[in-house]
Structures are given as C-alpha cells and as structure tokens.
XYZ file of N, CA and C in Angstrom:
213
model
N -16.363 12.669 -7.320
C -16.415 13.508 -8.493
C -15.412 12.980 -9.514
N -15.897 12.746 -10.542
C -14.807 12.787 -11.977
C -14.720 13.706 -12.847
N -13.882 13.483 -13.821
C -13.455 14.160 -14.920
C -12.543 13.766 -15.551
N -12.721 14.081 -16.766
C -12.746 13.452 -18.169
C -11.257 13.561 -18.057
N -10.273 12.744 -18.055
C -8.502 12.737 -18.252
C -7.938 13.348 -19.568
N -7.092 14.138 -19.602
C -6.629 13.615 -21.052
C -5.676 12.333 -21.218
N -5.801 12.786 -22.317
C -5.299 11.362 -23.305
C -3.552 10.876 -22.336
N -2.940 12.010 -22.093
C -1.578 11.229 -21.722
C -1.767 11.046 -20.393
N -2.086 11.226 -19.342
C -2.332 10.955 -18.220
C -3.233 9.805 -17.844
N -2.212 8.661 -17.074
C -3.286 7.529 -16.504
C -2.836 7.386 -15.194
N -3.975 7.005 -14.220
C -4.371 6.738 -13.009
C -4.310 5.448 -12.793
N -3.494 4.965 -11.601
C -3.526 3.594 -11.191
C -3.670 3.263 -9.660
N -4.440 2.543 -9.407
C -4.685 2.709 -8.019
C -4.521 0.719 -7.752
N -3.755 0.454 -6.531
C -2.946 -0.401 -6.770
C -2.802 -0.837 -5.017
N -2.733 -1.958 -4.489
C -2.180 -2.507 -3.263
C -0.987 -3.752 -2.858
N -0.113 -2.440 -2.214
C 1.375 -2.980 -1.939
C 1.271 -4.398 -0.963
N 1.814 -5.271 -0.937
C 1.910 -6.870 -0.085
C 3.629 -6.904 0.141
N 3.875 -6.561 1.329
C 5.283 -6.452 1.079
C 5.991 -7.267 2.261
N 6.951 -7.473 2.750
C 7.680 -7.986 3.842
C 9.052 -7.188 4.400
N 8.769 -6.591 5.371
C 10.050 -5.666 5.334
C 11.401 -6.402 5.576
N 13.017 -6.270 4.646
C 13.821 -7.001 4.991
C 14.625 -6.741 6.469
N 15.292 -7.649 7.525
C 15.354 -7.310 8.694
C 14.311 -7.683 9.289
N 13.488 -7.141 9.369
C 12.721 -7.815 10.332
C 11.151 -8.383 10.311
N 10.954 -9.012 8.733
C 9.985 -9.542 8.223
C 8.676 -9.340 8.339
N 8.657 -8.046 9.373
C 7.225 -7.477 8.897
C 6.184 -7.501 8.433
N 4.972 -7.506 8.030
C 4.303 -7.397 6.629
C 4.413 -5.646 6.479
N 4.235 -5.208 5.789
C 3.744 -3.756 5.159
C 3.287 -3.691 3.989
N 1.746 -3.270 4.254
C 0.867 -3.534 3.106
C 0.070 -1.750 2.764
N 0.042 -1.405 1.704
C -0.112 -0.166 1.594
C -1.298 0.154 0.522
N -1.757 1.351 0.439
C -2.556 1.112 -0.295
C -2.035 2.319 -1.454
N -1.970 2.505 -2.837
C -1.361 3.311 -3.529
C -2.071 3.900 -4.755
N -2.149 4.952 -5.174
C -2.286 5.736 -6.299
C -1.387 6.592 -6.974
N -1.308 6.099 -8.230
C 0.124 6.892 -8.820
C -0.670 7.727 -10.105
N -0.184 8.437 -10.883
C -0.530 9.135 -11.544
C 0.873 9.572 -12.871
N 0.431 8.940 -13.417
C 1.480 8.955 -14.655
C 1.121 10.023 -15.833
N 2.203 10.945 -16.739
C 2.058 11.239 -17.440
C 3.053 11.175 -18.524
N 2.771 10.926 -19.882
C 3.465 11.022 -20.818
C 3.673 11.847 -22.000
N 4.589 12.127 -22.468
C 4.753 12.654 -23.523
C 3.649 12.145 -24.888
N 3.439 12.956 -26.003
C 2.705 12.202 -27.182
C 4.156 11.429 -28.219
N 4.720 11.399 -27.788
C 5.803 10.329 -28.442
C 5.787 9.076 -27.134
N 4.699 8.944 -26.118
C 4.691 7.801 -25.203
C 6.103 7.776 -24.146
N 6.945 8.467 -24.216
C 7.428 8.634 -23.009
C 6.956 9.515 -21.887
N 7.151 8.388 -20.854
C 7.108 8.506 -19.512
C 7.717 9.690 -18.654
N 7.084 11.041 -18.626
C 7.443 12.509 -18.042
C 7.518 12.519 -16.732
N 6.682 12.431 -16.180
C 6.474 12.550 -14.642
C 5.417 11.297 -14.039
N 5.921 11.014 -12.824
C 4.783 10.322 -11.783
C 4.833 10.837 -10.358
N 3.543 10.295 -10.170
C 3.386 11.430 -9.032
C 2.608 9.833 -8.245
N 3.128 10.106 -6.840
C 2.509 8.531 -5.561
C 1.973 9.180 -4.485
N 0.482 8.681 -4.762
C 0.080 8.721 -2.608
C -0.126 7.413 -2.155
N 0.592 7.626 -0.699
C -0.156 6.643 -0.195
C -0.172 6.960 1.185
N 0.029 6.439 2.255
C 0.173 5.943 3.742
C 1.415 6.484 4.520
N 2.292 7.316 4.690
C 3.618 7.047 5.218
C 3.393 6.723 6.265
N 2.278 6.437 7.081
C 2.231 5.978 8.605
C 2.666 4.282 8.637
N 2.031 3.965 7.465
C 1.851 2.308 7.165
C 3.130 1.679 7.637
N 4.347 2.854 6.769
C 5.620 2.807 6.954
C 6.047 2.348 8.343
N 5.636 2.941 9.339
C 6.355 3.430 10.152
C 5.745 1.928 11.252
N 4.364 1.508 11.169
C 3.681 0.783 11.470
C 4.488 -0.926 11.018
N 4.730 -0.351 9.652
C 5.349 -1.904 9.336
C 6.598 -1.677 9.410
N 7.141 -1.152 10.077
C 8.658 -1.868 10.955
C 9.552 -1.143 9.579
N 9.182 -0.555 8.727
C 10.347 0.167 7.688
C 11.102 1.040 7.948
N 11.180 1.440 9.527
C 11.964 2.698 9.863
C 12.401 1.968 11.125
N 13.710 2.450 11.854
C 14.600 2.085 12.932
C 14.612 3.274 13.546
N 14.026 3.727 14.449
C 14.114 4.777 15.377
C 14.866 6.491 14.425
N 13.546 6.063 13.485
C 13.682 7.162 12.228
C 14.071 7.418 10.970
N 15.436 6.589 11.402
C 15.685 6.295 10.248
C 15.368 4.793 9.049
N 15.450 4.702 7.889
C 14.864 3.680 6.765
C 15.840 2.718 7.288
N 15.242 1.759 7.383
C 16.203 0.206 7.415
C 16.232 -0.094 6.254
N 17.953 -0.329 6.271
C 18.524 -1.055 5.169
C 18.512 -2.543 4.527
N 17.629 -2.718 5.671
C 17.545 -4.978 4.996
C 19.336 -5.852 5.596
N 20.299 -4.586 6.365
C 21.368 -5.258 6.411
C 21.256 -5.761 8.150
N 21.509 -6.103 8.644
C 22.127 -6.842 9.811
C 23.056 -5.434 10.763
C-alpha cells in the first residue's frame, strides 16, 4: 500500500556492508530511515528500522554488551 508523502518527509531504504571492529565480522543490514524536515530544510527528526538480530549475529555485541573496536 502507498500514499502520497508530504512534501517534507523522505523515505530511504538503504543496505548496510559493514565489518565489525575486533573481530572483523561482516554485518550487513538492511535499513529504512525516514526523515523529516522543517520548510526552512532543516533536518527535525529521523526515525531507523532495521534488524537488531543482524546485530547480534554479526559479532556487534560481547556477551550483551556493544563492542568497542578496542582490544
């Protein structure tokens, strides 16, 4: 189903290629963001879906918690 957007709101639908740091991973995601702006063109709110399993799948979490990329 669609419908007609307004004017300040755009839709981007988009796929992440990533490498997790630490432990080189791939994590690849798939994403939709949703932007809206002001009519002076600033940037108000965004809003992201995607996957958090992907996360967890591509090695971005350490027994829960987010890895830092440090050693």
């Amino acid at each position: 189903m669609q419908r007609e957007q307004p004017p300040n709101v755009v839709i981007a639908e988009f796929d992440g290629d990533i490498r997790v740091a630490g432990t080189g991973r791939k994590y690849d995601n798939h994403y939709i963001n949703v932007f809206t702006f002001r009519a002076d063109g600033k940037l108000v709110h965004v809003k992201e879906f995607f996957n958090p399993l992907v996360l967890i799948d591509g090695g971005a979490f350490d027994n829960g918690a987010p890895r830092t990329g440090r050693p």
